[in-house]
Amino acid sequence: MLPAAEWNGLAGNGDPFLGHSFLSLLEASGSVGDGTGWTPLPVLIERAGRATAAAPAYLKTHSQGEYVFDHGWADAWERAGGAYYPKLQVSVPFTPCPGRRLLGEDCHALLAALETVTVQNGLSSAHITFLTEEEALLARRRGWLMRDGIQYHWFNRGYSDFDDFLGRLSSRKRKAIRKERAAACEGLEIVTLRGAEIEPVHWDAMWHFYQETGSRKWGRPYLTRAFFDGIGEAVGEAALMFLALRGEQPVAGALNFIGADTLYGRYWGALGDLPFLHFELSYYRAIEWAIANRLACVQAGAQGEHKLARGYEPVLTRSVHFLPDPAFRDAVARFLTGEREAIRQEIEWGREALPYREGSG
């Protein structure tokens, strides 16, 4: 990777996941690198001795930790006698948060370089996931296949406080959320910690929560303990934690990262089954904080139709895919045509299911 100042100059400072310190910590902590199936392979464009573009790229030997699922593509290609892995992956590992992936001013050259790396090394494919709409359209004009996905984001419509937000919902949904919040907080103290307020004991608790959730979802959590030991220093005031205490004992937590205009909810976990607490810490507290701090959006992670009832709206996400083999490309393109229609219908259904009162925006 480039030196920190050069990399951050290309990435900007609005996305906490693209910063040199975050990506470097993934490597230093052993979350990516040897034995993980994620080999760092940043792709750079230099002109006149100056880096003009860069992409956080990895050589992947599996399809885990990407949140854009291509296991079926891999199976089909290998049944046809090909080797799908390794593949080239441009993404922020384990982070399904839409944002820039082609950093700097030379995006056309960067896409061409990704294509060249793929072809010259005999790789099956190159993938850029959770990129911006503008980047996706640029790649599509070069012949990359574009794939749609769906997430659920909350948008700040200029609310003065959480009650103002609730006032835009139907009466039934408004009452349900108030009941959920009361039930979730019964017998607990909820604290909000940011940056230096998050002490080693809090990071220790969050690691245990993450392990519990990661073991249940993925079998083996992606991030290492060393990542949680270093993330506070790496992101500084961009770290935001909502912690539930019973007495002095942390029993659940949600870790967020603060961007330029977005709050990103990333990791959640609890000790045992605590009804409604996930909604309280991961959704409602995030909304409250975003309103109070005038952020435009809350992204609470991948998937989750249950977010609709909490006011999170369906949005389209994009990924693009470069497949050098023409027959393989055509087969995937046919699959994407059908999938795209299914995503369109799901978004349409989601918008109809939103709990907002008619005319409330």
Short mmCIF file of C-alpha atoms in Angstrom, two decimals:
data_model
loop_
_atom_site.label_atom_id
_atom_site.label_comp_id
_atom_site.label_asym_id
_atom_site.label_seq_id
_atom_site.Cartn_x
_atom_site.Cartn_y
_atom_site.Cartn_z
CA MET A 1 0.00 0.00 0.00
CA LEU A 2 1.05 3.60 -0.52
CA PRO A 3 2.36 5.65 2.41
CA ALA A 4 -0.50 6.88 4.58
CA ALA A 5 -0.48 10.49 3.39
CA GLU A 6 -0.57 9.51 -0.29
CA TRP A 7 -3.27 6.87 0.17
CA ASN A 8 -5.46 9.17 2.27
CA GLY A 9 -4.99 11.93 -0.28
CA LEU A 10 -6.63 9.68 -2.88
CA ALA A 11 -9.27 8.26 -0.53
CA GLY A 12 -10.33 11.50 1.14
CA ASN A 13 -11.49 11.52 4.74
CA GLY A 14 -15.25 11.01 4.52
CA ASP A 15 -15.27 7.19 4.63
CA PRO A 16 -13.72 5.62 7.76
CA PHE A 17 -13.22 2.26 6.00
CA LEU A 18 -11.03 3.61 3.21
CA GLY A 19 -8.48 5.23 5.49
CA HIS A 20 -4.92 3.89 5.48
CA SER A 21 -5.12 3.18 9.22
CA PHE A 22 -8.25 0.98 8.91
CA LEU A 23 -6.99 -1.04 5.94
CA SER A 24 -3.51 -1.38 7.45
CA LEU A 25 -4.98 -2.61 10.73
CA LEU A 26 -6.79 -5.40 8.89
CA GLU A 27 -3.38 -6.58 7.71
CA ALA A 28 -1.43 -5.96 10.90
CA SER A 29 -4.06 -7.75 13.00
CA GLY A 30 -4.02 -10.86 10.81
CA SER A 31 -7.65 -10.38 9.78
CA VAL A 32 -6.43 -10.42 6.16
CA GLY A 33 -3.16 -11.80 4.86
CA ASP A 34 -1.49 -15.18 5.23
CA GLY A 35 -3.91 -18.02 5.82
CA THR A 36 -7.07 -15.91 5.52
CA GLY A 37 -7.76 -16.21 1.77
CA TRP A 38 -7.38 -12.43 1.47
CA THR A 39 -3.97 -11.52 0.04
CA PRO A 40 -3.56 -7.72 -0.17
CA LEU A 41 -2.83 -6.65 -3.75
CA PRO A 42 -3.51 -2.91 -4.03
CA VAL A 43 -3.57 -1.69 -7.60
CA LEU A 44 -1.99 1.71 -8.24
CA ILE A 45 -1.72 4.10 -11.17
CA GLU A 46 1.32 6.38 -11.23
CA ARG A 47 2.04 9.23 -13.61
CA ALA A 48 5.17 11.37 -13.49
CA GLY A 49 6.20 9.77 -10.22
CA ARG A 50 2.89 10.55 -8.53
CA ALA A 51 0.09 8.15 -7.57
CA THR A 52 -3.05 9.28 -9.38
CA ALA A 53 -5.39 6.39 -8.54
CA ALA A 54 -5.59 3.34 -6.31
CA ALA A 55 -7.93 0.48 -5.49
CA PRO A 56 -8.04 -1.64 -2.31
CA ALA A 57 -7.68 -5.00 -4.07
CA TYR A 58 -7.16 -8.54 -2.80
CA LEU A 59 -6.37 -11.90 -4.32
CA LYS A 60 -9.14 -14.18 -2.99
CA THR A 61 -9.10 -17.97 -2.67
CA HIS A 62 -12.72 -18.14 -1.48
CA SER A 63 -15.87 -16.00 -1.54
CA GLN A 64 -16.31 -15.38 2.17
CA GLY A 65 -16.64 -11.99 3.82
CA GLU A 66 -17.83 -10.16 0.70
CA TYR A 67 -21.66 -10.04 1.12
CA VAL A 68 -22.15 -10.28 -2.64
CA PHE A 69 -22.58 -13.98 -3.19
CA ASP A 70 -20.97 -15.65 -6.21
CA HIS A 71 -20.64 -19.22 -4.93
CA GLY A 72 -22.99 -20.41 -7.70
CA TRP A 73 -20.76 -18.80 -10.32
CA ALA A 74 -17.74 -20.55 -8.85
CA ASP A 75 -19.48 -23.92 -8.86
CA ALA A 76 -20.59 -23.51 -12.48
CA TRP A 77 -17.14 -22.46 -13.71
CA GLU A 78 -15.40 -25.31 -11.92
CA ARG A 79 -17.94 -27.87 -13.21
CA ALA A 80 -17.03 -26.63 -16.67
CA GLY A 81 -13.38 -27.41 -15.94
CA GLY A 82 -12.18 -23.93 -14.94
CA ALA A 83 -10.53 -22.68 -11.75
CA TYR A 84 -12.60 -19.86 -10.25
CA TYR A 85 -10.11 -19.14 -7.47
CA PRO A 86 -8.00 -17.16 -7.06
CA LYS A 87 -10.03 -14.16 -8.19
CA LEU A 88 -9.36 -10.44 -7.93
CA GLN A 89 -11.56 -8.63 -5.41
CA VAL A 90 -11.76 -4.85 -4.96
CA SER A 91 -13.53 -4.15 -1.68
CA VAL A 92 -13.16 -3.29 1.98
CA PRO A 93 -12.95 -6.73 3.59
CA PHE A 94 -15.94 -7.77 5.72
CA THR A 95 -17.55 -4.35 5.19
CA PRO A 96 -20.76 -4.20 3.10
CA CYS A 97 -20.91 -0.41 3.16
CA PRO A 98 -21.38 1.33 -0.20
CA GLY A 99 -18.71 3.86 -1.05
CA ARG A 100 -15.89 4.71 -3.42
CA ARG A 101 -13.65 1.88 -4.58
CA LEU A 102 -11.79 3.60 -7.44
CA LEU A 103 -9.77 6.19 -5.56
CA GLY A 104 -8.23 9.22 -7.17
CA GLU A 105 -8.67 10.95 -10.52
CA ASP A 106 -7.60 8.23 -12.99
CA CYS A 107 -10.50 5.76 -12.76
CA HIS A 108 -10.47 4.70 -16.44
CA ALA A 109 -6.80 3.72 -16.16
CA LEU A 110 -7.49 1.95 -12.89
CA LEU A 111 -10.24 -0.20 -14.44
CA ALA A 112 -7.95 -0.99 -17.36
CA ALA A 113 -5.22 -2.03 -14.92
CA LEU A 114 -7.64 -4.35 -13.07
CA GLU A 115 -8.59 -5.93 -16.39
CA THR A 116 -4.93 -6.38 -17.33
CA VAL A 117 -4.02 -7.96 -13.98
CA THR A 118 -6.91 -10.38 -14.38
CA VAL A 119 -6.05 -11.43 -17.94
CA GLN A 120 -2.26 -11.55 -17.63
CA ASN A 121 -2.44 -13.72 -14.51
CA GLY A 122 -5.06 -16.09 -15.90
CA LEU A 123 -7.62 -15.22 -13.21
CA SER A 124 -11.24 -16.20 -13.73
CA SER A 125 -12.64 -12.79 -12.82
CA ALA A 126 -12.37 -9.42 -11.12
CA HIS A 127 -15.06 -8.00 -8.86
CA ILE A 128 -15.71 -4.56 -7.38
CA THR A 129 -18.34 -4.64 -4.67
CA PHE A 130 -20.39 -1.90 -2.98
CA LEU A 131 -19.05 0.80 -5.28
CA THR A 132 -20.78 4.06 -6.10
CA GLU A 133 -23.36 4.41 -8.87
CA GLU A 134 -20.99 6.60 -10.89
CA GLU A 135 -18.19 4.04 -10.63
CA ALA A 136 -20.55 1.21 -11.59
CA LEU A 137 -21.72 3.04 -14.71
CA LEU A 138 -18.11 3.77 -15.67
CA ALA A 139 -17.24 0.08 -15.38
CA ARG A 140 -20.34 -0.97 -17.31
CA ARG A 141 -19.32 1.28 -20.20
CA ARG A 142 -16.09 -0.73 -20.33
CA GLY A 143 -18.06 -3.99 -20.59
CA TRP A 144 -18.13 -5.07 -16.96
CA LEU A 145 -21.34 -6.75 -15.84
CA MET A 146 -23.34 -4.77 -13.30
CA ARG A 147 -25.13 -6.56 -10.48
CA ASP A 148 -27.87 -5.12 -8.28
CA GLY A 149 -28.30 -5.73 -4.58
CA ILE A 150 -30.52 -4.40 -1.82
CA GLN A 151 -29.90 -2.90 1.60
CA TYR A 152 -32.01 -0.94 4.07
CA HIS A 153 -30.89 2.55 5.08
CA TRP A 154 -32.49 5.17 7.31
CA PHE A 155 -32.64 8.73 5.99
CA ASN A 156 -32.84 11.90 8.07
CA ARG A 157 -35.73 13.98 6.72
CA GLY A 158 -34.79 16.96 8.86
CA TYR A 159 -36.17 15.49 12.10
CA SER A 160 -35.75 17.56 15.24
CA ASP A 161 -35.58 14.51 17.51
CA PHE A 162 -36.60 10.85 17.71
CA ASP A 163 -40.20 11.72 18.61
CA ASP A 164 -40.40 13.86 15.48
CA PHE A 165 -39.30 10.83 13.47
CA LEU A 166 -41.88 8.65 15.23
CA GLY A 167 -44.54 11.21 14.42
CA ARG A 168 -44.06 10.46 10.71
CA LEU A 169 -44.94 6.79 11.24
CA SER A 170 -48.34 5.17 11.33
CA SER A 171 -49.93 5.04 14.76
CA ARG A 172 -49.59 1.26 14.99
CA LYS A 173 -45.88 1.27 14.15
CA ARG A 174 -45.22 4.21 16.43
CA LYS A 175 -46.77 2.41 19.39
CA ALA A 176 -44.92 -0.81 18.57
CA ILE A 177 -41.54 0.94 18.56
CA ARG A 178 -42.21 2.64 21.89
CA LYS A 179 -43.14 -0.71 23.43
CA GLU A 180 -40.02 -2.33 22.00
CA ARG A 181 -37.78 0.41 23.41
CA ALA A 182 -39.33 0.20 26.85
CA ALA A 183 -39.01 -3.58 26.94
CA ALA A 184 -35.43 -3.53 25.65
CA CYS A 185 -34.18 -1.10 28.28
CA GLU A 186 -35.91 -2.65 31.30
CA GLY A 187 -33.34 -3.27 34.03
CA LEU A 188 -30.48 -1.95 31.89
CA GLU A 189 -28.46 1.23 31.56
CA ILE A 190 -27.57 2.26 28.00
CA VAL A 191 -24.42 4.35 27.59
CA THR A 192 -22.98 6.06 24.51
CA LEU A 193 -19.21 6.16 24.15
CA ARG A 194 -17.17 7.85 21.44
CA GLY A 195 -13.49 7.83 20.58
CA ALA A 196 -11.30 8.15 23.66
CA GLU A 197 -14.29 7.44 25.92
CA ILE A 198 -14.15 3.81 24.75
CA GLU A 199 -11.73 2.20 27.18
CA PRO A 200 -9.93 -1.19 26.90
CA VAL A 201 -12.61 -2.84 29.05
CA HIS A 202 -15.26 -1.73 26.56
CA TRP A 203 -13.26 -3.02 23.59
CA ASP A 204 -12.82 -6.29 25.47
CA ALA A 205 -16.59 -6.57 25.93
CA MET A 206 -17.21 -5.72 22.27
CA TRP A 207 -14.80 -8.44 21.19
CA HIS A 208 -16.74 -11.02 23.19
CA PHE A 209 -20.03 -9.78 21.72
CA TYR A 210 -18.58 -9.94 18.21
CA GLN A 211 -17.28 -13.47 18.78
CA GLU A 212 -20.69 -14.63 19.94
CA THR A 213 -22.45 -13.18 16.90
CA GLY A 214 -19.73 -14.17 14.43
CA SER A 215 -19.62 -17.78 15.64
CA ARG A 216 -23.37 -18.07 15.20
CA LYS A 217 -23.46 -16.46 11.73
CA TRP A 218 -20.25 -17.58 10.06
CA GLY A 219 -18.81 -20.39 12.20
CA ARG A 220 -15.56 -18.45 12.67
CA PRO A 221 -15.47 -14.68 13.17
CA TYR A 222 -13.56 -12.84 10.46
CA LEU A 223 -11.86 -10.21 12.60
CA THR A 224 -9.16 -11.07 15.11
CA ARG A 225 -8.77 -9.97 18.69
CA ALA A 226 -5.83 -7.81 17.61
CA PHE A 227 -8.17 -5.87 15.33
CA PHE A 228 -10.36 -4.92 18.29
CA ASP A 229 -7.28 -4.03 20.33
CA GLY A 230 -6.18 -1.59 17.63
CA ILE A 231 -9.33 -0.19 16.09
CA GLY A 232 -9.86 2.56 18.67
CA GLU A 233 -6.47 4.11 17.91
CA ALA A 234 -6.88 3.50 14.17
CA VAL A 235 -10.15 5.41 13.73
CA GLY A 236 -10.13 7.70 16.77
CA GLU A 237 -13.27 9.82 17.11
CA ALA A 238 -14.94 7.94 14.27
CA ALA A 239 -15.69 5.05 16.66
CA LEU A 240 -19.08 5.12 18.38
CA MET A 241 -20.31 2.43 20.77
CA PHE A 242 -23.72 1.89 22.35
CA LEU A 243 -23.32 -0.34 25.39
CA ALA A 244 -25.97 -1.97 27.58
CA LEU A 245 -25.02 -2.47 31.22
CA ARG A 246 -26.62 -4.55 33.94
CA GLY A 247 -25.10 -2.99 37.00
CA GLU A 248 -21.48 -2.57 35.91
CA GLN A 249 -21.52 -5.62 33.64
CA PRO A 250 -21.71 -5.03 29.86
CA VAL A 251 -24.32 -7.42 28.46
CA ALA A 252 -24.67 -6.15 24.87
CA GLY A 253 -23.14 -3.64 22.51
CA ALA A 254 -23.25 -2.14 19.04
CA LEU A 255 -20.19 -0.66 17.36
CA ASN A 256 -20.62 2.08 14.77
CA PHE A 257 -18.31 4.21 12.65
CA ILE A 258 -18.96 7.87 11.85
CA GLY A 259 -18.52 9.07 8.28
CA ALA A 260 -18.87 12.52 6.74
CA ASP A 261 -22.67 12.36 6.63
CA THR A 262 -23.44 8.73 7.49
CA LEU A 263 -23.42 6.58 10.61
CA TYR A 264 -22.34 3.04 9.79
CA GLY A 265 -23.59 0.31 12.11
CA ARG A 266 -21.13 -2.59 11.91
CA TYR A 267 -20.93 -5.04 14.83
CA TRP A 268 -23.45 -6.15 17.40
CA GLY A 269 -23.61 -8.85 20.04
CA ALA A 270 -25.11 -9.80 23.40
CA LEU A 271 -24.62 -12.25 26.22
CA GLY A 272 -27.74 -14.36 25.94
CA ASP A 273 -31.19 -13.66 24.55
CA LEU A 274 -32.27 -10.12 25.43
CA PRO A 275 -35.58 -9.33 23.68
CA PHE A 276 -35.63 -6.21 21.47
CA LEU A 277 -32.17 -5.08 22.59
CA HIS A 278 -30.74 -5.58 19.11
CA PHE A 279 -33.32 -3.15 17.71
CA GLU A 280 -32.61 -0.65 20.49
CA LEU A 281 -28.83 -0.58 20.21
CA SER A 282 -28.39 -1.16 16.48
CA TYR A 283 -31.32 0.83 15.05
CA TYR A 284 -33.06 3.23 17.43
CA ARG A 285 -29.96 4.54 19.20
CA ALA A 286 -28.29 5.00 15.82
CA ILE A 287 -31.26 7.01 14.56
CA GLU A 288 -31.28 9.17 17.70
CA TRP A 289 -27.56 9.87 17.41
CA ALA A 290 -27.79 10.68 13.71
CA ILE A 291 -30.63 13.15 14.32
CA ALA A 292 -28.81 14.83 17.22
CA ASN A 293 -25.62 15.14 15.16
CA ARG A 294 -27.34 16.09 11.89
CA LEU A 295 -26.15 13.11 9.89
CA ALA A 296 -28.07 12.37 6.71
CA CYS A 297 -28.14 8.58 6.82
CA VAL A 298 -27.75 5.46 8.94
CA GLN A 299 -26.51 2.29 7.28
CA ALA A 300 -27.12 -0.69 9.53
CA GLY A 301 -25.36 -3.41 7.55
CA ALA A 302 -26.38 -5.92 4.93
CA GLN A 303 -29.79 -7.50 4.43
CA GLY A 304 -32.59 -7.44 7.03
CA GLU A 305 -36.18 -6.94 5.90
CA HIS A 306 -37.07 -6.47 9.58
CA LYS A 307 -35.50 -3.01 9.27
CA LEU A 308 -38.46 -1.85 7.18
CA ALA A 309 -40.76 -1.75 10.21
CA ARG A 310 -38.19 0.49 11.94
CA GLY A 311 -38.21 3.10 9.16
CA TYR A 312 -35.21 1.87 7.18
CA GLU A 313 -35.86 2.18 3.45
CA PRO A 314 -34.84 -0.24 0.67
CA VAL A 315 -31.99 1.06 -1.49
CA LEU A 316 -30.17 -0.34 -4.49
CA THR A 317 -26.52 -1.35 -4.13
CA ARG A 318 -24.13 -2.08 -6.99
CA SER A 319 -21.27 -4.40 -7.82
CA VAL A 320 -19.45 -4.92 -11.12
CA HIS A 321 -17.76 -8.02 -12.52
CA PHE A 322 -15.14 -8.55 -15.21
CA LEU A 323 -15.22 -12.05 -16.73
CA PRO A 324 -12.69 -12.52 -19.55
CA ASP A 325 -14.17 -15.78 -20.87
CA PRO A 326 -17.00 -14.87 -23.31
CA ALA A 327 -19.12 -17.98 -22.67
CA PHE A 328 -18.84 -17.59 -18.91
CA ARG A 329 -19.65 -13.89 -19.19
CA ASP A 330 -22.77 -14.60 -21.27
CA ALA A 331 -24.02 -17.21 -18.78
CA VAL A 332 -23.56 -14.83 -15.83
CA ALA A 333 -25.20 -12.00 -17.78
CA ARG A 334 -28.32 -14.13 -18.31
CA PHE A 335 -28.43 -14.92 -14.60
CA LEU A 336 -28.09 -11.24 -13.69
CA THR A 337 -31.00 -10.28 -15.94
CA GLY A 338 -33.38 -12.47 -13.94
CA GLU A 339 -31.87 -11.48 -10.61
CA ARG A 340 -32.18 -7.79 -11.47
CA GLU A 341 -35.93 -8.12 -11.97
CA ALA A 342 -36.28 -9.95 -8.65
CA ILE A 343 -34.37 -7.16 -6.88
CA ARG A 344 -36.58 -4.54 -8.55
CA GLN A 345 -39.70 -6.30 -7.28
CA GLU A 346 -38.25 -6.65 -3.79
CA ILE A 347 -37.48 -2.93 -3.62
CA GLU A 348 -40.97 -2.09 -4.85
CA TRP A 349 -42.51 -4.35 -2.20
CA GLY A 350 -40.26 -2.85 0.47
CA ARG A 351 -41.31 0.69 -0.36
CA GLU A 352 -44.96 -0.31 -0.10
CA ALA A 353 -44.28 -1.91 3.31
CA LEU A 354 -42.66 1.19 4.86
CA PRO A 355 -44.40 2.38 8.04
CA TYR A 356 -44.54 6.08 7.16
CA ARG A 357 -47.87 7.87 7.15
CA GLU A 358 -49.13 8.87 3.73
CA GLY A 359 -47.79 12.29 2.80
CA SER A 360 -45.12 12.27 5.54
CA GLY A 361 -42.24 12.15 3.03
#
